[in-house]
Short mmCIF file of C-alpha atoms and ligand atoms in Angstrom, two decimals:
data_model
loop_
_atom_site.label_atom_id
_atom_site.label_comp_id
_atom_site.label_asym_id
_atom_site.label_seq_id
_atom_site.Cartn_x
_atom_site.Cartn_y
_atom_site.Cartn_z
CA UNK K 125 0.56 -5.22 -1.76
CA UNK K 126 0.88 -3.69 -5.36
CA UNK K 127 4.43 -4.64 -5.29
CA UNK K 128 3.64 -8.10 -4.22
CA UNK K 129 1.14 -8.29 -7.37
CA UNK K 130 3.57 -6.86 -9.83
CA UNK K 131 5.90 -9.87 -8.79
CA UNK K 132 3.21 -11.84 -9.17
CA UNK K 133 2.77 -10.88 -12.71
CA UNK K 134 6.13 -10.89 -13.57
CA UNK K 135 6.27 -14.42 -12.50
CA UNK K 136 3.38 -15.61 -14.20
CA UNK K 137 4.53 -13.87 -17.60
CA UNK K 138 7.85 -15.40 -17.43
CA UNK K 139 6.57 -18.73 -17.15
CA UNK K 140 4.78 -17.76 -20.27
CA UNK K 141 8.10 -16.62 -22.67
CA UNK K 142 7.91 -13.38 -22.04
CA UNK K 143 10.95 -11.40 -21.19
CA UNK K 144 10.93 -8.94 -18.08
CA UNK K 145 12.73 -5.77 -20.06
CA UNK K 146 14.96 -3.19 -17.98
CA UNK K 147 13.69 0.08 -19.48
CA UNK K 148 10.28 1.05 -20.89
CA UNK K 149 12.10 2.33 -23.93
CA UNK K 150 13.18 -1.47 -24.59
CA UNK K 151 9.68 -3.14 -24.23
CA UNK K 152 6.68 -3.70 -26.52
CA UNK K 153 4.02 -4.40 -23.55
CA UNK K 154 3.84 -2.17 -21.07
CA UNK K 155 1.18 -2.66 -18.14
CA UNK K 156 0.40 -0.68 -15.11
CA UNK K 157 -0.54 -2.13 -11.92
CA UNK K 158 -2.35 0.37 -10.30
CA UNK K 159 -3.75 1.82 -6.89
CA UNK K 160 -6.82 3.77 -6.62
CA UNK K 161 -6.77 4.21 -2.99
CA UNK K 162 -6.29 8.03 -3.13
CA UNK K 163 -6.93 10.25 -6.10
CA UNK K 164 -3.15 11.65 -6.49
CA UNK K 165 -2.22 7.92 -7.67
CA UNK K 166 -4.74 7.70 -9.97
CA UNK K 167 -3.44 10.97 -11.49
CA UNK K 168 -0.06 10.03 -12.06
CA UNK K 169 -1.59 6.58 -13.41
CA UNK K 170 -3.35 8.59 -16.33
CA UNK K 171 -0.32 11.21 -16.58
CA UNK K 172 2.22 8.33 -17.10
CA UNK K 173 -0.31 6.53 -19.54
CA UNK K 174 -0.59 9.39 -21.69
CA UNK K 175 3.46 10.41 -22.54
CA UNK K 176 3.10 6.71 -24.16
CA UNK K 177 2.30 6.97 -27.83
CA UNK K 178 1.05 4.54 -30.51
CA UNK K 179 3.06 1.38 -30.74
CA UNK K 180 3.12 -0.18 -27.82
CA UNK K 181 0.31 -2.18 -26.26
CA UNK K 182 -0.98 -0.65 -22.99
CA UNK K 183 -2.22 -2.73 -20.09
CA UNK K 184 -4.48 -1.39 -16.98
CA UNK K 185 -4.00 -3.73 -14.14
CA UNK K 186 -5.11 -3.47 -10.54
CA UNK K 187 -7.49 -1.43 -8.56
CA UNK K 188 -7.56 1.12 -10.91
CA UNK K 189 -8.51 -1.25 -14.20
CA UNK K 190 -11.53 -2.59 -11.22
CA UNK K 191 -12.72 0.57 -10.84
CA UNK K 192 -12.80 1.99 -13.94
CA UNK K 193 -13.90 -1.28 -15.81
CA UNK K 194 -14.24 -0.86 -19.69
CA UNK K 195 -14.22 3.31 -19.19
CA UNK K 196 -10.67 2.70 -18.83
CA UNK K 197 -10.48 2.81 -22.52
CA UNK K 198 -12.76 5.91 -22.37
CA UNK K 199 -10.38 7.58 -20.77
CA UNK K 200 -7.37 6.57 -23.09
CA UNK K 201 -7.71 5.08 -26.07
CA UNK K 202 -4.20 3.91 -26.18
CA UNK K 203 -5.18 1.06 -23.35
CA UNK K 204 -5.42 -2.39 -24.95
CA UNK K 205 -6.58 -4.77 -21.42
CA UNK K 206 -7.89 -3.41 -18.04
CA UNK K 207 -7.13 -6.75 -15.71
CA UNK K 208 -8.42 -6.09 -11.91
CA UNK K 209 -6.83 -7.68 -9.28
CA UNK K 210 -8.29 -10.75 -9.09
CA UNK K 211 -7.93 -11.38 -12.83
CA UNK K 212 -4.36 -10.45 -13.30
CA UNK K 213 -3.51 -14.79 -13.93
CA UNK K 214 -5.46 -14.25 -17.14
CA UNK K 215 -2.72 -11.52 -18.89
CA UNK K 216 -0.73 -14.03 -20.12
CA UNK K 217 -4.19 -15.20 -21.61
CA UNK K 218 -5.19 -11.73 -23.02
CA UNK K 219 -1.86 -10.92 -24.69
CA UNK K 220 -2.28 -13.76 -26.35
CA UNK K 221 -5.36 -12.86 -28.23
CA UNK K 222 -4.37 -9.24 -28.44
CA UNK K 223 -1.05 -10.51 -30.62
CA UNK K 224 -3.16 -12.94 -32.59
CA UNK K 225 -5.24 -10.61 -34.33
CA UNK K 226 -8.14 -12.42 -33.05
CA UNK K 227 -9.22 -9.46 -31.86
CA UNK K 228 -9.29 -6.45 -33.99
CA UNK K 229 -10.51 -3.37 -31.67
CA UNK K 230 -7.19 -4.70 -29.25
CA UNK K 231 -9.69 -4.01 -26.36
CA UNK K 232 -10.10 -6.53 -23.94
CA UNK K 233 -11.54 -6.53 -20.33
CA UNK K 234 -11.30 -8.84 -17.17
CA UNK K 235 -12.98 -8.11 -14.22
CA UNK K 236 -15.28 -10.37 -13.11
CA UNK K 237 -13.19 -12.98 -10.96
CA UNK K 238 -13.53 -13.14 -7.18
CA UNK K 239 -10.66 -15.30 -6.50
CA UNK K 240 -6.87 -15.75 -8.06
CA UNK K 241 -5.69 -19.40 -8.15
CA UNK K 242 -2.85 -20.85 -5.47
CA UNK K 243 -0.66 -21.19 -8.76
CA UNK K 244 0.48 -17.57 -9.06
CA UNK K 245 2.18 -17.47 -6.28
CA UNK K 246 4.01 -20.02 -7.00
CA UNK K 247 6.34 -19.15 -9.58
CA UNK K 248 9.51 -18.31 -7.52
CA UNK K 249 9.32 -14.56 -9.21
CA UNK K 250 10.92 -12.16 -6.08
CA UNK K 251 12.45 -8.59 -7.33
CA UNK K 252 15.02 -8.61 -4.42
CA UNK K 253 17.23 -11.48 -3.80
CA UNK K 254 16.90 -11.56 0.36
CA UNK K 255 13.61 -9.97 0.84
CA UNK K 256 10.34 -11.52 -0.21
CA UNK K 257 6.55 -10.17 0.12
CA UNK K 258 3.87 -13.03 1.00
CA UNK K 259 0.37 -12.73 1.30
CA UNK K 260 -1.37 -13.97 3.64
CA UNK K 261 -5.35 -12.24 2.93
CA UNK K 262 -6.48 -10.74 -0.03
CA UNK K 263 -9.43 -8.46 0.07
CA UNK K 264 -11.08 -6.48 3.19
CA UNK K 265 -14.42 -6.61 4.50
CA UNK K 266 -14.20 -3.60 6.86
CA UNK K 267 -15.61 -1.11 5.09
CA UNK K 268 -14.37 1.94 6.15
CA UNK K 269 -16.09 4.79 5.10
CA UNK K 270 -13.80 6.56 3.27
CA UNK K 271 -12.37 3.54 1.49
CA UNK K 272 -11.94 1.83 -1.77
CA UNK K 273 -9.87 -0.80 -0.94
CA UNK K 274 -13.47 -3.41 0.02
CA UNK K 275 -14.88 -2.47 -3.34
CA UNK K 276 -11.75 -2.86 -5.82
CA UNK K 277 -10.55 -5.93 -3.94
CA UNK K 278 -13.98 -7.88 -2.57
CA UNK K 279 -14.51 -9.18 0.58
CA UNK K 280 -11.27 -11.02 2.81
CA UNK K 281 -10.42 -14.07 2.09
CA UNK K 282 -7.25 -16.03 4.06
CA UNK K 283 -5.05 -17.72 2.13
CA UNK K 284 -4.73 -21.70 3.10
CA UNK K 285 -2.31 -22.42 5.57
CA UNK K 286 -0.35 -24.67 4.01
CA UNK K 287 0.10 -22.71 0.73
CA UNK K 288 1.55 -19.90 2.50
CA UNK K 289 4.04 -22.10 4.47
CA UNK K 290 4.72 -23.50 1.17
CA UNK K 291 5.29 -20.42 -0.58
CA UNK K 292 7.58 -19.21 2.00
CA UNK K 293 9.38 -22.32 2.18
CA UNK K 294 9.71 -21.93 -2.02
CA UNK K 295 11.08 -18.69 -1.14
CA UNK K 296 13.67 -19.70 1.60
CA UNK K 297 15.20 -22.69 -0.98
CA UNK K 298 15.76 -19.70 -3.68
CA UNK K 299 18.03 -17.53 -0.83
CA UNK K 300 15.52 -15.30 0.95
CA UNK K 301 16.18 -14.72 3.80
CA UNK K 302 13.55 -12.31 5.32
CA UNK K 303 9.88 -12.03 4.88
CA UNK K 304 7.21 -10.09 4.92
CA UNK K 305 3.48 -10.85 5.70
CA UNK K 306 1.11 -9.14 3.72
CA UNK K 307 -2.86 -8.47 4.09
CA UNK K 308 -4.88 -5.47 4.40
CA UNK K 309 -5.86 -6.68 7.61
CA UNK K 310 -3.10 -9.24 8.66
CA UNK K 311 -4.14 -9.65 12.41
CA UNK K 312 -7.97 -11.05 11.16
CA UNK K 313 -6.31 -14.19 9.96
CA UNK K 314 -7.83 -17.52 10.67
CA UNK K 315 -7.83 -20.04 8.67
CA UNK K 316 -8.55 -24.11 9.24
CA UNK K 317 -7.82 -23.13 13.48
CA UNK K 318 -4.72 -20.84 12.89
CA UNK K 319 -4.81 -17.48 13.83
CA UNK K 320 -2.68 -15.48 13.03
CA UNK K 321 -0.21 -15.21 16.47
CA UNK K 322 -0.06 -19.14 15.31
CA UNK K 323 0.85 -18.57 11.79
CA UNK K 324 3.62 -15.83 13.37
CA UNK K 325 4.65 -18.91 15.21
CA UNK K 326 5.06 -21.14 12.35
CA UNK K 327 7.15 -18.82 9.91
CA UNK K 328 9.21 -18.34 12.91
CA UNK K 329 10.39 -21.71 13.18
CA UNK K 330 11.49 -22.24 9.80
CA UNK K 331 14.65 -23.18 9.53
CA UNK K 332 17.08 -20.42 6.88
CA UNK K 333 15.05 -17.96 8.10
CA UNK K 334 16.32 -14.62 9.37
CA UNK K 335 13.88 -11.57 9.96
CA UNK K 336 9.96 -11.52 9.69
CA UNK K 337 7.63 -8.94 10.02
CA UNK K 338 3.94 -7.92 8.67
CA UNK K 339 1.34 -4.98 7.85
CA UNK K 340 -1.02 -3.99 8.12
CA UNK K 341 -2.86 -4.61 11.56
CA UNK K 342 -5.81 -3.34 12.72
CA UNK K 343 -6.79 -1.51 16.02
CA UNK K 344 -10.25 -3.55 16.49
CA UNK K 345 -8.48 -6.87 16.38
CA UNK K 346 -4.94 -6.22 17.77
CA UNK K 347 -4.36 -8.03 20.93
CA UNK K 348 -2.38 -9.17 23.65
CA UNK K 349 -1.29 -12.55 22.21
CA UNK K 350 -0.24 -10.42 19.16
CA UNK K 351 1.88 -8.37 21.63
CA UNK K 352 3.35 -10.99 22.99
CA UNK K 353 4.47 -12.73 19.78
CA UNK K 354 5.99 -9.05 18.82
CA UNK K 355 7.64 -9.67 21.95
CA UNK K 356 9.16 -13.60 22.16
CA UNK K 357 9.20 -14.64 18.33
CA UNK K 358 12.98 -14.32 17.67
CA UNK K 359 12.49 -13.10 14.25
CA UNK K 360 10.18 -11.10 14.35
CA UNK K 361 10.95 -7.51 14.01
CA UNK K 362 10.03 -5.31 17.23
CA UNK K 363 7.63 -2.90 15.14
CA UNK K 364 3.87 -2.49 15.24
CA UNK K 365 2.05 -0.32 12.45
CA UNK K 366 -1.33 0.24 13.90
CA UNK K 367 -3.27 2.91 11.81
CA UNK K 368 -5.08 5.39 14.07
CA UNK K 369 -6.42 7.80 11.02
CA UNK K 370 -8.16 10.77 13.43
CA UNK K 371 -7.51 11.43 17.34
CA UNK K 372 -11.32 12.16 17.59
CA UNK K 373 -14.02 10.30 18.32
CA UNK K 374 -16.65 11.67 16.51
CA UNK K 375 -14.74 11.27 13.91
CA UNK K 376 -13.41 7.81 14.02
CA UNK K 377 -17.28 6.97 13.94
CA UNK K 378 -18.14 8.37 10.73
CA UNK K 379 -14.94 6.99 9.50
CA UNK K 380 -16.45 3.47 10.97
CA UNK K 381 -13.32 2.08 12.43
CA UNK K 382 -14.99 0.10 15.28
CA UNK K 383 -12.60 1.60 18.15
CA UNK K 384 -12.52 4.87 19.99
CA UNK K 385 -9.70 6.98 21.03
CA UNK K 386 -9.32 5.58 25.26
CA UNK K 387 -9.29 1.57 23.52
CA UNK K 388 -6.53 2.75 20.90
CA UNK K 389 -4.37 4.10 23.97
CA UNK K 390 -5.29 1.21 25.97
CA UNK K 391 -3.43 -1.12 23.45
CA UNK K 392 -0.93 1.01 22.47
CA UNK K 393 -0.51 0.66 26.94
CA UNK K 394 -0.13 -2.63 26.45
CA UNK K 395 2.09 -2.95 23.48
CA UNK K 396 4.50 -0.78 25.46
CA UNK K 397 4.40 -2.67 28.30
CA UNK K 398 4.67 -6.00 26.40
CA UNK K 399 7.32 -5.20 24.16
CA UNK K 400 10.12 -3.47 25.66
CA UNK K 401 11.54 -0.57 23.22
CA UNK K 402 9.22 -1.89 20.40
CA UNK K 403 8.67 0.86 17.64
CA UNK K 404 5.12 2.28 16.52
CA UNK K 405 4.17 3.42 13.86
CA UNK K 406 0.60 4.76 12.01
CA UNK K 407 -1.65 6.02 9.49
CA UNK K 408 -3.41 9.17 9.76
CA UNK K 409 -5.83 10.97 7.11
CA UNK K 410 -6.23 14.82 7.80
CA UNK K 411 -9.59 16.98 6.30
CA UNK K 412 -11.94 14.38 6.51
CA UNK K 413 -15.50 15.49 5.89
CA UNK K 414 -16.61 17.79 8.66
CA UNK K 415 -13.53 17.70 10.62
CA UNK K 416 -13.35 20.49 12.84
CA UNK K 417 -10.34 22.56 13.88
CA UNK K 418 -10.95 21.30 17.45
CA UNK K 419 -10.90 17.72 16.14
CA UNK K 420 -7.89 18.35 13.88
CA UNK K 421 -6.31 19.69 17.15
CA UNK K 422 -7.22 16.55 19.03
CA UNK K 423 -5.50 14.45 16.59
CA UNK K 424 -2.53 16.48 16.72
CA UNK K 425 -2.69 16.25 20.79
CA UNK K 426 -2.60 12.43 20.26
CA UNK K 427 0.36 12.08 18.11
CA UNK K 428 2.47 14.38 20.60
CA UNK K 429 1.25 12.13 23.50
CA UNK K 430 1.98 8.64 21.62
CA UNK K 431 4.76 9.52 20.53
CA UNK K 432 5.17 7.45 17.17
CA UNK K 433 8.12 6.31 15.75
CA UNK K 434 6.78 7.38 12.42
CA UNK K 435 3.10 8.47 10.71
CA UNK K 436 2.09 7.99 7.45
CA UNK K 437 -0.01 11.44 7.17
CA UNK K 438 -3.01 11.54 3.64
CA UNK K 439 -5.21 14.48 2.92
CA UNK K 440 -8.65 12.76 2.91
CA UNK K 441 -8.85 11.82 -0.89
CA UNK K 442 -13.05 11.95 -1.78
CA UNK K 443 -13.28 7.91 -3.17
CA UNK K 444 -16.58 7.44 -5.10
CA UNK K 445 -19.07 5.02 -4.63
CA UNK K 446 -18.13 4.90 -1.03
CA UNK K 447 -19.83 6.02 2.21
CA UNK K 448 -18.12 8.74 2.79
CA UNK K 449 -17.88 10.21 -0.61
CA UNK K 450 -21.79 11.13 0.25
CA UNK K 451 -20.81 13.12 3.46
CA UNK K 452 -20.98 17.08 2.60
CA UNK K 453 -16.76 17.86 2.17
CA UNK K 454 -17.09 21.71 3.48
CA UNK K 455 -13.70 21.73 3.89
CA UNK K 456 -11.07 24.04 1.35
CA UNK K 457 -8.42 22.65 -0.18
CA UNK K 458 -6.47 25.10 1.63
CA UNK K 459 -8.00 23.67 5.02
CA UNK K 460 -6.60 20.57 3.75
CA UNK K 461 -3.48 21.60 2.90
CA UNK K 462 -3.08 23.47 5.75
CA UNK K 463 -3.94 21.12 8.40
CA UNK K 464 -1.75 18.69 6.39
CA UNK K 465 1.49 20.51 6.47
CA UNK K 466 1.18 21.57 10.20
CA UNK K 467 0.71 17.76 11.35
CA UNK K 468 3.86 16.64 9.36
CA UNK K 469 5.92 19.06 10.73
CA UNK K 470 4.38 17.80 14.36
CA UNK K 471 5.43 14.43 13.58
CA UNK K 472 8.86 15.28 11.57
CA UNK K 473 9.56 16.66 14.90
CA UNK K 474 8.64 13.71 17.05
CA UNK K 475 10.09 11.75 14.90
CA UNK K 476 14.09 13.22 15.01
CA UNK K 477 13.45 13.79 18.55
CA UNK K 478 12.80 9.82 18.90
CA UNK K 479 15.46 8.77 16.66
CA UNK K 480 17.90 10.87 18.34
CA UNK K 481 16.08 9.26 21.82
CA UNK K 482 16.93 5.96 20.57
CA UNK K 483 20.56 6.14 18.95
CA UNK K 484 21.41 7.75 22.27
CA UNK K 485 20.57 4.51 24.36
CA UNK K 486 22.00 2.24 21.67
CA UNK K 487 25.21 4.41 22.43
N1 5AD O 164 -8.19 9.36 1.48
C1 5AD O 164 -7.02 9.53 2.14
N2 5AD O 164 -6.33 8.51 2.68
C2 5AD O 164 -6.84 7.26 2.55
N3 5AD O 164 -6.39 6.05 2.98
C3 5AD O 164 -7.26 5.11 2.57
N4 5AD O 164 -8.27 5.67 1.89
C4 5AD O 164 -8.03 7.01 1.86
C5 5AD O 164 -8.73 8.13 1.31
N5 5AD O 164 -9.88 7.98 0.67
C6 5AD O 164 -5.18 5.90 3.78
C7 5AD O 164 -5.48 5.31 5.17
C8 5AD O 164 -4.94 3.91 5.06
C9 5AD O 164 -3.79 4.10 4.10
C10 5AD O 164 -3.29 2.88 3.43
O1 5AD O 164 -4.30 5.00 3.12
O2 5AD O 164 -4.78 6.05 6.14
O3 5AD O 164 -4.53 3.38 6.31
FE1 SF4 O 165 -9.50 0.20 3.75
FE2 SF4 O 165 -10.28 0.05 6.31
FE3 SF4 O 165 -9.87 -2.21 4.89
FE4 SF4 O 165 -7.76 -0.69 5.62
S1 SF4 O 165 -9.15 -1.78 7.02
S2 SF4 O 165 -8.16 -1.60 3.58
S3 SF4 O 165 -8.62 1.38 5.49
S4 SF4 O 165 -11.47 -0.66 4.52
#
């Protein structure tokens, strides 16, 4: 997504005179589009901000500049905009000002839109020449408890139909040749009667295109149409990532994902049976508050028995102002780490084991 938006402000600073630079050493504006999703980014974030020194001007874009608002420049004083990401069409805007004097302190903050206009995605700005990003939904309203993503990046919205079609037509005329659906939630879209197994079905059938594929889904609205799509579209890339975050179900609860343990199997079931050889792969957070050993060991029993292709494994990063950041965290940092580095070894060796599986029967 953050890769997506840096395109996206690329594009719409192009379109504006300015010049996209090849080294930091080179340029005289230098913003960060940030993700505040786990506290380790956020680190580097302030790390990176501070080896910068005096005459450049500083920009805080993204989740980061929404969550810390106007403290951004608190933190740093070397920051000249915070832009969140729903206000990140206005930098052209606030650069402006900041090089016109008009405004002496050189602070400026935007954070108060709920919406981005159609227009910036519409300036034709991809970083790789084949492959393009395309959102499809901004924003989640899922609200689980431990993250940040519903309060940084409001509620979902879909994007219109036709605008995405559009933008991925844009795309195909300019030489791309595979794309990628975007959304925090990707399998919730609906929008003017297309869901999103329709919109699958759309992008399909355009002509110049080569590959598709899309993340992130979510358990509680998988389904068998989506399955089957995986399964006929010609395009479409035989992969699911379907986050699973804890093999226990106390635990999923707290973390209020709205499915428990037997319905995850009972699609991943079906996804097997549906699409022949397809690959899976997840999300899991380790050390959430009040995790037990026994439910740490229960997650680790599920991976084994999936089986995924590959797992995206977090320590549970405390994110404040959400529900979870309330929940007593009894749990060391060495629990943490611990519990961490046993489940990647788990899956580094389910992993080789598949890969090994699966280069064997393409032999
Ligand atoms: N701590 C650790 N991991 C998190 N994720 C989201 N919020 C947190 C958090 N507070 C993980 C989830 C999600 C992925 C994108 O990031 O696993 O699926
Ligand atoms: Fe965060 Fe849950 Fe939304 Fe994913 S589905 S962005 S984990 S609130």
């Amino acid at each position: 997504m953050n890769v997506r938006d840096s395109e996206l402000i690329c594009g719409i600073l192009k379109n504006a005179g300015y010049k996209i630079c090849a080294s930091d050493k080179e340029a005289d504006i230098i913003i960060f589009n940030t993700c505040s999703v786990r506290q380790h980014a956020e680190d580097r974030v302030w790390s990176l901000i501070g080896s910068y020194k005096g005459s450049k001007i500083i920009g805080l874009a993204g989740c980061m500049a929404q969550n810390y608002k106007e403290r951004a420049f608190q933190r740093d004083a070397n920051i000249s905009f915070v832009a969140g990401p729903q206000d990140i069409y206005k930098i052209p805007e606030i650069l402006g000002k900041l090089s016109s004097g008009e405004f002496f302190e050189r602070k400026i903050w935007e954070v108060d839109s709920s919406q981005r206009p159609e227009e910036i995605y519409h300036t034709g700005f991809f970083q790789d020449k084949s492959h393009a990003y395309v959102v499809i939904s901004e924003g989640c309203s899922n609200f689980c408890s431990y993250c940040v993503v519903p309060y940084v990046r409001g509620p979902l919205r879909h994007r219109k139909n036709k605008n995405i079609l559009m933008e991925i037509q844009e795309a195909i005329a300019g030489g791309i040749s595979k794309i990628t659906l975007l959304g925090q939630n990707v399998n919730a879209y609906h929008e003017d009667g297309v869901n999103f197994t329709k919109l699958l079905t759309q992008v399909n059938a355009l002509e110049g295109l080569k590959e598709l594929g899309f993340f992130t889904s979510h358990p509680k609205d998988a389904n068998i149409e989506l399955f089957q799509a995986i399964n006929d579209l010609g395009k479409l890339s035989k992969t699911l990532h379907l986050p699973l975050q804890s093999g226990a179900d106390r635990i999923l609860k707290l973390m209020n994902r709205g499915y428990s343990v037997k319905e995850y199997l009972a699609l991943i079931d079906s996804y097997r049976k549906i699409v022949k050889n397809g690959l899976l792969t997840t999300d899991i957070i380790v050390g959430f508050p009040s995790e037990t050993d026994k439910e740490f060991k229960e997650t680790c029993g599920l991976i084994k028995k999936i089986g995924f292709n590959a797992a995206y494994i977090f320590k549970y990063s405390p994110r404040s102002g959400t529900v979870a950041a309330k929940l007593a965290d009894l749990l060391t940092k060495e629990e943490k780490e611990g519990r961490h580095k046993k489940i990647l070894d788990l899956q580094r060796r389910i992993s080789n084991k598949l890969r090994a599986k699966h280069k064997y029967a393409k032999a």
